[in-house]
Short mmCIF file of C-alpha atoms and ligand atoms in Angstrom, two decimals:
data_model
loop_
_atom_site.label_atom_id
_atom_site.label_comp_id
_atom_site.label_asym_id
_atom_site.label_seq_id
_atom_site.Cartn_x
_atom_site.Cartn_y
_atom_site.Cartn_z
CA UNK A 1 13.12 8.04 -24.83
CA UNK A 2 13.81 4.88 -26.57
CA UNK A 3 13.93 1.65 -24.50
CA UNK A 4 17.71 1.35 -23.57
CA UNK A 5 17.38 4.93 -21.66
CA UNK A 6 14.13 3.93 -19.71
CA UNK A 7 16.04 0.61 -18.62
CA UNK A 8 19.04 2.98 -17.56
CA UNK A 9 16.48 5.18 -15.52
CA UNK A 10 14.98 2.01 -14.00
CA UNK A 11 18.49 0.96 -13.09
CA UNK A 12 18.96 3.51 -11.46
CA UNK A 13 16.07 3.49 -9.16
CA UNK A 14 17.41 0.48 -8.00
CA UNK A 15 21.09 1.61 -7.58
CA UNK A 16 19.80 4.71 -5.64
CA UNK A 17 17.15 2.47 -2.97
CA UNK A 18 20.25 -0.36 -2.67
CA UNK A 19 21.10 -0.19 0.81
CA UNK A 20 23.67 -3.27 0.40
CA UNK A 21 22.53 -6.37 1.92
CA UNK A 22 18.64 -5.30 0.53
CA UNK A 23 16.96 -2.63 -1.73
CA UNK A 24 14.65 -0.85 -0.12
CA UNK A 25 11.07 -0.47 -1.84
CA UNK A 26 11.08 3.52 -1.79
CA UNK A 27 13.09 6.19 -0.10
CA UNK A 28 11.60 7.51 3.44
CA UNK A 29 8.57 5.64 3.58
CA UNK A 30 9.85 2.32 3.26
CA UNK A 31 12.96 1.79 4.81
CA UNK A 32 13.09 -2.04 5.79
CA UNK A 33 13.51 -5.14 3.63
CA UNK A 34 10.10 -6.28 2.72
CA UNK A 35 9.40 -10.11 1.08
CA UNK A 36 7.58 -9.66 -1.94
CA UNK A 37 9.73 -6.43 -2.77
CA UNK A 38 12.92 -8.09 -3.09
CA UNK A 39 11.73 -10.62 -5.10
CA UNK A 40 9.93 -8.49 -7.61
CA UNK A 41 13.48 -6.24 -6.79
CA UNK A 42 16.04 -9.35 -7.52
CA UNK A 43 13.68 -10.24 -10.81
CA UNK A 44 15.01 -6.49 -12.08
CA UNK A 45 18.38 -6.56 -10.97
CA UNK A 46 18.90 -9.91 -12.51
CA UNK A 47 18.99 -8.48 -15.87
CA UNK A 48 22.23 -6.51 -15.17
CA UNK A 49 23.30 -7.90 -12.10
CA UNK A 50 22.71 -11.49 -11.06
CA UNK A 51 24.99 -11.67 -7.78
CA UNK A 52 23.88 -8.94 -6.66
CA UNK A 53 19.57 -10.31 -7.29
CA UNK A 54 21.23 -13.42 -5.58
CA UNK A 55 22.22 -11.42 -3.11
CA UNK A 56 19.09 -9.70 -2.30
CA UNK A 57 17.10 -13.14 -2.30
CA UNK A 58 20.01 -14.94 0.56
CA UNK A 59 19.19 -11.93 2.49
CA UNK A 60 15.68 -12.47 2.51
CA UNK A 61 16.35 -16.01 3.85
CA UNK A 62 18.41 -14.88 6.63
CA UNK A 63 15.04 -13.77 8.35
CA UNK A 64 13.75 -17.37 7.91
CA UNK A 65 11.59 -18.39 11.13
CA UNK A 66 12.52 -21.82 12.81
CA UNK A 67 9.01 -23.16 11.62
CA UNK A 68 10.50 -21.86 8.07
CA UNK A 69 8.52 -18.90 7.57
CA UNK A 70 9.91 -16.32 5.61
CA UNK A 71 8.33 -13.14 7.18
CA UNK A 72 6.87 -10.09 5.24
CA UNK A 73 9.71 -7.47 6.33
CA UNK A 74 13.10 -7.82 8.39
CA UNK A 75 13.52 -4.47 9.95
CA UNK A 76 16.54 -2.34 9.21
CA UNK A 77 17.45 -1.38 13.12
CA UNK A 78 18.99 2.06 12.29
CA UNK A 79 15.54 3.22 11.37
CA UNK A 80 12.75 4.59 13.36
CA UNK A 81 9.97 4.11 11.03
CA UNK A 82 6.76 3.52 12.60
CA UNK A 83 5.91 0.58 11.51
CA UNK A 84 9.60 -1.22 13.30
CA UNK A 85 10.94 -4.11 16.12
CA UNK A 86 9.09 -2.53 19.01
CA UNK A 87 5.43 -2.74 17.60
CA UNK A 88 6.34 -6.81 16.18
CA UNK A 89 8.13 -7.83 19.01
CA UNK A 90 9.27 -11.30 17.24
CA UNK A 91 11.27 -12.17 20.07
CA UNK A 92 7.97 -13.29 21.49
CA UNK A 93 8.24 -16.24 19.54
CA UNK A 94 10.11 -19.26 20.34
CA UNK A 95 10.25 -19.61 16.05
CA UNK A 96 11.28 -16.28 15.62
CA UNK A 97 15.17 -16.67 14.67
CA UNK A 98 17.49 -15.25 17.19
CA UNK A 99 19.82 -12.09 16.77
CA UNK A 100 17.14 -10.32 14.29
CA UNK A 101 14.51 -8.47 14.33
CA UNK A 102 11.66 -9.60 11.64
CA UNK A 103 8.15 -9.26 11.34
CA UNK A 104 5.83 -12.27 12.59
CA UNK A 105 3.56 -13.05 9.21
CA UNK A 106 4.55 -13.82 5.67
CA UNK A 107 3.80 -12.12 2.58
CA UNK A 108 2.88 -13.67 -0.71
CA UNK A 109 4.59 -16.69 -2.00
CA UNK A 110 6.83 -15.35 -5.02
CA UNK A 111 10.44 -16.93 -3.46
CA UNK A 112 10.71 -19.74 -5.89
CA UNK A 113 9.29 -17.52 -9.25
CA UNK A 114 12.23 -14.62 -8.42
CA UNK A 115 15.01 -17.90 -7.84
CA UNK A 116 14.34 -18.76 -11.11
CA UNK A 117 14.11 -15.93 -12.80
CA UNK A 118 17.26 -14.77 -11.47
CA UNK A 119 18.89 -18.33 -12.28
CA UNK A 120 17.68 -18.08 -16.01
CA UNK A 121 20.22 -14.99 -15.69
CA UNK A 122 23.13 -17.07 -14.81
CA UNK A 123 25.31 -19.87 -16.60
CA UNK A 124 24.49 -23.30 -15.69
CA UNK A 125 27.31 -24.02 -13.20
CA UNK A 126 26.30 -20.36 -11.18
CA UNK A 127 22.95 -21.63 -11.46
CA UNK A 128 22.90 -24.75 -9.59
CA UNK A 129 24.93 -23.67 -7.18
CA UNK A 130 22.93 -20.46 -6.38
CA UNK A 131 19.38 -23.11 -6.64
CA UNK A 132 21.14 -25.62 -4.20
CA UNK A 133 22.11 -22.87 -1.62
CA UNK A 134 18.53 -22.05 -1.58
CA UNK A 135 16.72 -24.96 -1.65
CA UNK A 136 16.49 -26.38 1.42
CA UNK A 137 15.02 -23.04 2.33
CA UNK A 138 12.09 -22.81 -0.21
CA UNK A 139 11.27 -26.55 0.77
CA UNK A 140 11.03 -24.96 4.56
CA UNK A 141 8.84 -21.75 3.45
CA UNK A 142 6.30 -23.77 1.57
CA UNK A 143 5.76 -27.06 4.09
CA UNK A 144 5.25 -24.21 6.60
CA UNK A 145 2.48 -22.94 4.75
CA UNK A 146 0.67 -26.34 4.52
CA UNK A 147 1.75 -27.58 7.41
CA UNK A 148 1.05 -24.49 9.45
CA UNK A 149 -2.06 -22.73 6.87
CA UNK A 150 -3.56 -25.28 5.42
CA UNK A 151 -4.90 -27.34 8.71
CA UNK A 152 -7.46 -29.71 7.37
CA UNK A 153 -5.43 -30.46 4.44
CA UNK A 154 -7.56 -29.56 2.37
CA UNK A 155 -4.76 -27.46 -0.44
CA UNK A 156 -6.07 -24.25 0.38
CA UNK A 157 -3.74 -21.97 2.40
CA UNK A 158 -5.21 -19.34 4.65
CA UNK A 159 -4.24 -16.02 5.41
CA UNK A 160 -4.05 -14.06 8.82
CA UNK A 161 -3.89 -10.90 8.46
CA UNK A 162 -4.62 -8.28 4.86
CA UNK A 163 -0.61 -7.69 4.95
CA UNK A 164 -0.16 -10.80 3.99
CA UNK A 165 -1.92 -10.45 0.82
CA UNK A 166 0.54 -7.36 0.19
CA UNK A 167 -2.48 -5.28 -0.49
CA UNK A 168 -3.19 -3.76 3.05
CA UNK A 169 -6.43 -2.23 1.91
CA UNK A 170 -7.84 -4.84 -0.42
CA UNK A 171 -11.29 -4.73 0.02
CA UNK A 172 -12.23 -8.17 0.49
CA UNK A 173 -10.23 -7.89 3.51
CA UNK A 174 -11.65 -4.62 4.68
CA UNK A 175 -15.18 -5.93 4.57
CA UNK A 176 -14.40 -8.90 6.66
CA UNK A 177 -12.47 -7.01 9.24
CA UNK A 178 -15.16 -4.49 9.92
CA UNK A 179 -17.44 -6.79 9.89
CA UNK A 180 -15.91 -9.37 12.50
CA UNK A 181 -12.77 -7.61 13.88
CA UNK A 182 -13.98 -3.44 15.08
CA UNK A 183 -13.32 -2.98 18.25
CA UNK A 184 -15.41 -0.90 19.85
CA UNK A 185 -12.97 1.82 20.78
CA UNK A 186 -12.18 2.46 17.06
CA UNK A 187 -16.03 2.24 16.56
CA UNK A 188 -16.02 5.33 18.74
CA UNK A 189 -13.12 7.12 16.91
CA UNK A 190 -15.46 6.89 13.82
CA UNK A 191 -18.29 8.07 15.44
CA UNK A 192 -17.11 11.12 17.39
CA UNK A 193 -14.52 11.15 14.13
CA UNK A 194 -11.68 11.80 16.35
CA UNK A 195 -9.20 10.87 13.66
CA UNK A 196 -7.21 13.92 13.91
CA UNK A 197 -5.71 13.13 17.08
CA UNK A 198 -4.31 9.94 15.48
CA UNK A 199 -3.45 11.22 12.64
CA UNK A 200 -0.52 13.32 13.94
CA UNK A 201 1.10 9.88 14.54
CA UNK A 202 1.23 8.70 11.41
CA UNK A 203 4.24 9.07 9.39
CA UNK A 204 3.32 8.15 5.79
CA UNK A 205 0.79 10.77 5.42
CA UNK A 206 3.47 12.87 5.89
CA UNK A 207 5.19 12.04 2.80
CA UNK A 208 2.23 10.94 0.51
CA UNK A 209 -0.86 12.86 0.43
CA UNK A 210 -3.27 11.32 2.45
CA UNK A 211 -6.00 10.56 -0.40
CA UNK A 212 -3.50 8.25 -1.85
CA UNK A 213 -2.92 6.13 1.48
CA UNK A 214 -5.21 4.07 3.57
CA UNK A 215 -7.71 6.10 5.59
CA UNK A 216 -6.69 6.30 9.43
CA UNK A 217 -9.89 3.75 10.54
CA UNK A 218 -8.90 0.97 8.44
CA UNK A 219 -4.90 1.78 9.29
CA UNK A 220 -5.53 1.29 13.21
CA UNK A 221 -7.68 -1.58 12.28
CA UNK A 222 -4.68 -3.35 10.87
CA UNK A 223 -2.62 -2.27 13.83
CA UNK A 224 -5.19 -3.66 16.47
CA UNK A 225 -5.34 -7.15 14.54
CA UNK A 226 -1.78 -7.65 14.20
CA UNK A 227 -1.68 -6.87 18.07
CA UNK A 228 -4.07 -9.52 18.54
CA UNK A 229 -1.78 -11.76 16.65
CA UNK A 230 1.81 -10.48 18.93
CA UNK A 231 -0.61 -11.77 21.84
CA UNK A 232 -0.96 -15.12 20.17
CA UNK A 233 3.08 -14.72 19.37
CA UNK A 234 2.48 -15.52 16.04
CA UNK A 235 1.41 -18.98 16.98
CA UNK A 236 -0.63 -20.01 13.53
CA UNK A 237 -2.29 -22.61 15.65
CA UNK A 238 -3.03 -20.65 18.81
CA UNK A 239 -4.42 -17.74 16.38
CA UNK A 240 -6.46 -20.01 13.90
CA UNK A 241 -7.85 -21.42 17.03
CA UNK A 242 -10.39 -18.55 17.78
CA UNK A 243 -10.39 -16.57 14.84
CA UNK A 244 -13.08 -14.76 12.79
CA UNK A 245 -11.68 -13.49 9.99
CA UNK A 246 -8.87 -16.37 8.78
CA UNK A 247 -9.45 -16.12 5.00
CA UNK A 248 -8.65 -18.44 1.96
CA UNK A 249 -7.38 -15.93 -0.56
CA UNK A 250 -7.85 -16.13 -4.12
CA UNK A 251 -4.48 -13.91 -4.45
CA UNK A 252 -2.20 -15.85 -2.32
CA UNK A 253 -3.11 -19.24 -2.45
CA UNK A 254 -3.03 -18.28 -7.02
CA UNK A 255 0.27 -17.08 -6.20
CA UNK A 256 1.46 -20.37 -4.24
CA UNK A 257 0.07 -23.03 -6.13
CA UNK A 258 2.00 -21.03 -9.34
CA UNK A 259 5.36 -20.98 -7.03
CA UNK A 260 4.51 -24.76 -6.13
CA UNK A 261 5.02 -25.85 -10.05
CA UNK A 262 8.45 -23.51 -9.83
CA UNK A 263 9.87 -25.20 -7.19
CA UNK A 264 9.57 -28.25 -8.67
CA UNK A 265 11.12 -27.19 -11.72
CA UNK A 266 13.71 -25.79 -9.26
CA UNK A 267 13.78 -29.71 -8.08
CA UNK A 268 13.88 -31.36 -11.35
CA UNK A 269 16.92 -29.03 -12.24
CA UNK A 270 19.29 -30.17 -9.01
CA UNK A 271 17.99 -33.66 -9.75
CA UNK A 272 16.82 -33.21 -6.41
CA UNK A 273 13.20 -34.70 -4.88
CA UNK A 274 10.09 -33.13 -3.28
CA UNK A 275 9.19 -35.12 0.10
CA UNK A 276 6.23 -37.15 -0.67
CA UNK A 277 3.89 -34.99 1.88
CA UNK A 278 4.58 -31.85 0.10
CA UNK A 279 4.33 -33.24 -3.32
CA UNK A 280 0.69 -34.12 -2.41
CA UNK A 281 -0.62 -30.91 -0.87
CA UNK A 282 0.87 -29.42 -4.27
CA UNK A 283 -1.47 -31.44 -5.73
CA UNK A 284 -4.65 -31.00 -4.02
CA UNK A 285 -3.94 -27.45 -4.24
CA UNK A 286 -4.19 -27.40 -7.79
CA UNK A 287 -7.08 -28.77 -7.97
CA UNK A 288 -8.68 -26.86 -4.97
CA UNK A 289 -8.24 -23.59 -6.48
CA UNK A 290 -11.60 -24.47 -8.08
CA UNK A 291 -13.39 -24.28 -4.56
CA UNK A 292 -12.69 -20.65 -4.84
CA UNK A 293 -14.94 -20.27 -8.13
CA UNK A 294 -18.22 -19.25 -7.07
CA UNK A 295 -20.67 -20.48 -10.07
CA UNK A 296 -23.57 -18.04 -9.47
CA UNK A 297 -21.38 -14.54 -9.96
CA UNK A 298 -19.23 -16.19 -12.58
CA UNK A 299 -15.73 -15.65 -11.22
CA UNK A 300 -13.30 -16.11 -8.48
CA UNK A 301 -13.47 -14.72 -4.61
CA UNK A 302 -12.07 -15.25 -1.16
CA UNK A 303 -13.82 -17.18 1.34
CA UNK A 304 -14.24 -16.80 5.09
CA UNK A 305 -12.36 -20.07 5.94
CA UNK A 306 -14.33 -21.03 9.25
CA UNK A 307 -17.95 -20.05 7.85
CA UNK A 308 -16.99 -20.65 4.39
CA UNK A 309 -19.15 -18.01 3.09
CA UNK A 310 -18.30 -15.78 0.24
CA UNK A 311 -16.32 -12.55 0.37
CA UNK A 312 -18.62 -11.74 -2.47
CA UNK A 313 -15.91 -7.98 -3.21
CA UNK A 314 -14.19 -8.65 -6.18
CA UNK A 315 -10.38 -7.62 -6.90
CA UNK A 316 -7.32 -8.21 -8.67
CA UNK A 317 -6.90 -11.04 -6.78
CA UNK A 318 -10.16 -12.58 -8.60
CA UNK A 319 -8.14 -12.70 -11.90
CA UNK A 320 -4.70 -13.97 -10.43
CA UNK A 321 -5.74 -17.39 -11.26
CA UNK A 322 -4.49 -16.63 -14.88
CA UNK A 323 -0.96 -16.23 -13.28
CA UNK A 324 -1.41 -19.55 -10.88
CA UNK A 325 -1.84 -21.26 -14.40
CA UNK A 326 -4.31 -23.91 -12.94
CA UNK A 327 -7.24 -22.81 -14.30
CA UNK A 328 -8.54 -24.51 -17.51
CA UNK A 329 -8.79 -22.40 -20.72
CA UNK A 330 -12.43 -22.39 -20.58
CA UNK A 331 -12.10 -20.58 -17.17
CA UNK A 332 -9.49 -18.48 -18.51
CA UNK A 333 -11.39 -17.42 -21.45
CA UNK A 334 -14.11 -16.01 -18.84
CA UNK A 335 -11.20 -14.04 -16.85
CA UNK A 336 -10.39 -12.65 -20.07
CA UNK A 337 -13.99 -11.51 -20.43
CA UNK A 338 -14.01 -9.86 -17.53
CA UNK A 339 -10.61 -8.22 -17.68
CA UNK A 340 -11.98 -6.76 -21.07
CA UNK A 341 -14.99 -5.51 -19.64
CA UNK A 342 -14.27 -1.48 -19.72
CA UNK A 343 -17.10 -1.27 -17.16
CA UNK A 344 -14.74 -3.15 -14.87
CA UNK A 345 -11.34 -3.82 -15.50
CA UNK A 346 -10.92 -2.47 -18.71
CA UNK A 347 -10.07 1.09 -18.20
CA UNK A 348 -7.66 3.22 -20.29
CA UNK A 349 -4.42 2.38 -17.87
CA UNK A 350 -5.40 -0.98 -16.72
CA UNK A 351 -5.23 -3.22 -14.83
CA UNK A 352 -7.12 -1.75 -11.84
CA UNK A 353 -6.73 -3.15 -8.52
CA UNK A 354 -9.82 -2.59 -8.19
CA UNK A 355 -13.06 -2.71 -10.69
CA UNK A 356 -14.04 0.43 -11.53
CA UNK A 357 -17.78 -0.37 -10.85
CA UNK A 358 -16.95 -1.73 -7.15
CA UNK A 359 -18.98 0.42 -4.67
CA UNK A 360 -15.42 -0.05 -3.06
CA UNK A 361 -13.48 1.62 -5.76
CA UNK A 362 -10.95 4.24 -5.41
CA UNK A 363 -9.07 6.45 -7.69
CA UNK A 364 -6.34 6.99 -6.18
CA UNK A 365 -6.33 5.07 -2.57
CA UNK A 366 -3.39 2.18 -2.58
CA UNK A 367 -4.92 -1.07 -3.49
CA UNK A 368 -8.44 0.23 -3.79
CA UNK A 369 -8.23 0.82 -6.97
CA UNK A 370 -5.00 2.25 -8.72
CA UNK A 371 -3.01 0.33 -11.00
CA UNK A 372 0.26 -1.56 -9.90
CA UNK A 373 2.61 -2.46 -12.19
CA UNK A 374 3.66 -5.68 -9.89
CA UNK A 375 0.07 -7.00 -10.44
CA UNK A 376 0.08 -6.08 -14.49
CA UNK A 377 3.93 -7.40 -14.55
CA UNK A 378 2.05 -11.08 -13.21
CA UNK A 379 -1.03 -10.67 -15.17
CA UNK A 380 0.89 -10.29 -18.64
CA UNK A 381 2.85 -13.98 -17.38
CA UNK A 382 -0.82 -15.34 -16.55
CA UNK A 383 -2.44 -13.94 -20.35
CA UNK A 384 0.52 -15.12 -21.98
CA UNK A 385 0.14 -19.01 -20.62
CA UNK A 386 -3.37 -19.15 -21.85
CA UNK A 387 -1.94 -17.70 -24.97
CA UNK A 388 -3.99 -14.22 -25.12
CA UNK A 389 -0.80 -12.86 -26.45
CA UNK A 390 -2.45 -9.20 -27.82
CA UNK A 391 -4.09 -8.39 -24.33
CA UNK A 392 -0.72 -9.12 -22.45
CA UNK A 393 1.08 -7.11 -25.26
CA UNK A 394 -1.42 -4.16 -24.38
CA UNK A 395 -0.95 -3.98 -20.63
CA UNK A 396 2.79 -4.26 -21.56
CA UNK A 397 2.85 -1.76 -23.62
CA UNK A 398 1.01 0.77 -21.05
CA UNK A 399 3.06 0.31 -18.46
CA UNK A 400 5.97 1.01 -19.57
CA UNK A 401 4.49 4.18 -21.24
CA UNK A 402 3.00 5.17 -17.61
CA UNK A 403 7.11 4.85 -16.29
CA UNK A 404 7.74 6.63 -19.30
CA UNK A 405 5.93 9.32 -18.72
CA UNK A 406 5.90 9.52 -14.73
CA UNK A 407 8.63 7.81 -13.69
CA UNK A 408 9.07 4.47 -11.54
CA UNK A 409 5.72 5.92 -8.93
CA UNK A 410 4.33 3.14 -6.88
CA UNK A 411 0.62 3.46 -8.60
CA UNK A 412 -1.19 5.00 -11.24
CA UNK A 413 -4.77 6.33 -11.65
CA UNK A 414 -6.36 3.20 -14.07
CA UNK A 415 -8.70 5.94 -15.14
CA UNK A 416 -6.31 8.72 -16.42
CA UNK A 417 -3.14 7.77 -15.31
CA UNK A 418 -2.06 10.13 -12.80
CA UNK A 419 0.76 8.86 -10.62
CA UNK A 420 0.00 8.45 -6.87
CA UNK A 421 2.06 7.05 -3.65
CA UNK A 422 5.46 7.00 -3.04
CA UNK A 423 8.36 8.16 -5.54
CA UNK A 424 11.20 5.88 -6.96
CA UNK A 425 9.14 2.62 -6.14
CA UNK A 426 11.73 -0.21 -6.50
CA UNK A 427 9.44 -2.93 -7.88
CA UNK A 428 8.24 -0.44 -10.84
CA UNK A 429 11.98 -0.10 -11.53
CA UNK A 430 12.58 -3.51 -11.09
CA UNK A 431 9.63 -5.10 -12.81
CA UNK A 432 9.89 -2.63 -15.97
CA UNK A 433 13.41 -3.54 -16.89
CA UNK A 434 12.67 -6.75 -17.10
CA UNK A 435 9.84 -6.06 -19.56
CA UNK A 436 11.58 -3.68 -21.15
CA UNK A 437 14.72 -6.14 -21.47
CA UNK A 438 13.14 -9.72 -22.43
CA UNK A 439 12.92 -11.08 -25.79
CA UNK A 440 10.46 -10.32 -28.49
C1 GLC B 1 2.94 -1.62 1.47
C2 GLC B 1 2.35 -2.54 0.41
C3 GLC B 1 3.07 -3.86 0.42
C4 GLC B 1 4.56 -3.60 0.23
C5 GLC B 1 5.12 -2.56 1.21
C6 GLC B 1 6.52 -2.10 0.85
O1 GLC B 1 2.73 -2.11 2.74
O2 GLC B 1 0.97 -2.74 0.61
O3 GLC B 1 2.61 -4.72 -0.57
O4 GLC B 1 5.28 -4.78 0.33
O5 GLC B 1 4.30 -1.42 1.22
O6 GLC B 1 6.56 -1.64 -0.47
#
């Protein structure tokens, strides 16, 4: 297939999961409008159909909290996926906005990147008008996140709950829940292994086998903190107040400081001005990314924010720093090293969420080890700053074979390629056409 029939195959991916006002990420398992989707989503769609990628970013800020948090999903009411309004509740918030039915935490930061990708797809005039609708809304989203995330000031955002690093089994986040969140009644699921009985509830494993998906402890792990956090009614304050596992991660707060620098650009092109306040946490956040460098192991991790020890489990996250483009090239030329090490990263269909050599690695299971083409699609932007042109070329290249080959699946073995998860994934659509359709 040459390259303008595998962007007519992605297109329509997205055609098929556009529900109107949203795409959603997959049919049947993922029904609702989901943050870091759409974006990745409106990136695609941008290269054949800006309004409608405008479209798909307003209707993400239509779910905008009063504090201006954008929240991971907005819930499509017709559906009775599990996962829906009656487990979030949002209404429990006084922030919560009124008349619809959203989650109560965010998801990462990639707003401003998919505004201006999808505004380098318009003319000028279509442009500014599309960046000054949004605006005011981005300038919300991000002083929530230091006024609400970042308490002490000190640039480095934390990070509630492991959905809001979009990787819901990441295993930094799985050690530090075990360790400081089991309760004891899924301690004695585990140990009387009584997971059958719950497993009859669960919907995904339905439609993807369960090898592929999270296994059922960590899943009502997840559920029983984000109850903790309905209780709190998503009160950031309230829930930071008393918590044990509120983490600065190397992912998201990569991922805002890089989306920080966009919306300034997005600024500079309206002629318009940062508030002072903001313009400083930008700042320090830039330059506190280099907190998260642990000198001993020689690379990036995620820290326990109130005991500020090490999650010493690397991830993707610990090369993301390429793609916040804060780093300096001697730092980047070490993340390159350890990208290219084939005992870690390196693997024939990289990049694995997961090194290979991590007693935490998976095959197959979601984000504990497969490769995502959303991560390689940000780690080609992050090689390509730093100018290691050849290595983003390569990951390029193999992702779009692996949609070649397998279609637009949600993740691939890193090892051998196999595709895993759910089928038609939007954001493998979305993010291949635009590799397969930019310059060069
Ligand atoms: C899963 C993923 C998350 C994604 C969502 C919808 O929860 O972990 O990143 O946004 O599915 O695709």
């Amino acid at each position: 297939m040459n390259k303008t029939q595998l962007a007519e195959l992605a297109k329509a991916v997205l055609k098929n999961n556009d529900l109107g006002l949203w795409t959603r990420p997959a049919p049947g398992l993922y029904p609702h409008q989901w943050l870091w989707d759409s974006c990745f989503i409106a990136i695609g769609q941008a290269r054949y159909d800006p309004n409608r990628a405008k479209k798909e970013l307003m209707s993400l800020v239509r779910g905008q909290w009063r504090n201006g948090m954008i929240p991971h999903m907005i819930f499509d009411e017709k559906s009775n996926n599990f996962t829906g309004p009656h487990v979030w509740q949002s209404h429990l918030s006084p922030a919560a906005p009124p008349g619809i039915e959203t989650s109560g935490i965010t998801q990462p930061p990639v707003l401003a990147e998919a505004v201006w990708r999808v505004g380098e797809q318009m003319s000028k005039d279509e442009r500014l008008k599309f960046f000054s609708e949004i605006f005011a809304a981005l300038l919300r989203y991000h002083g929530w996140f230091y006024r609400e995330r970042d308490l002490h000031s000190e640039g480095l955002v934390v990070t509630i709950h492991p959905w809001e690093t979009g990787m819901d089994n990441t295993p930094p986040w799985i050690d530090e829940l075990t360790h400081n969140a089991m309760p004891l009644w899924i301690k004695i699921i585990h140990k009387l292994k009584l997971y059958p009985l719950f497993d009859i509830f669960r919907q995904d494993t339905r439609l993807v086998p369960a090898s592929e998906r999270i296994n059922t402890s960590i899943s009502l792990l997840l559920f029983h903190v984000q109850r903790r956090l309905r209780r709190k009614q998503y009160d950031s304050l309230e829930i930071l107040r008393r918590s044990h596992f509120s983490i600065n991660d190397v992912f998201v707060n990569s991922i805002l400081i890089r989306n920080n620098r966009i919306l300034e650009d997005i600024a500079h092109e309206l002629d318009e001005e940062i508030p002072a306040d903001l313009r400083i946490s930008f700042k320090k956040s830039h330059e506190a990314l280099e907190e998260l460098w642990c000198e001993e192991d020689n690379q990036y991790y995620c820290r326990n924010f109130v005991t500020r020890e090490w999650i010493k489990s690397p991830y993707i996250g610990s090369l993301m720093p390429l793609y916040s483009g804060a780093i300096s090239k001697q730092r980047a030329k070490v993340l390159l090293k350890t990208l290219k090490d084939d005992l870690r990263y390196w693997t024939k269909y990289p990049v694995p969420s997961v090194p290979i050599s991590s007693p935490s690695y998976h095959h197959l299971r979601y984000w504990q080890g497969p490769t995502w083409i959303n991560t390689n699609w940000m780690l080609i932007d992050g090689l390509r700053q730093y100018g290691f042109f050849s290595e983003a070329e390569k990951i390029k290249r193999i992702s779009i074979d692996l949609f070649a080959q397998h279609g637009a699946r949600e993740y691939f073995s890193a090892i051998d390629g196999t595709p895993s998860g759910a089928k038609d994934f939007s954001w493998s659509a979305a993010l291949i056409l635009d590799l397969l359709k930019e310059k060069g």
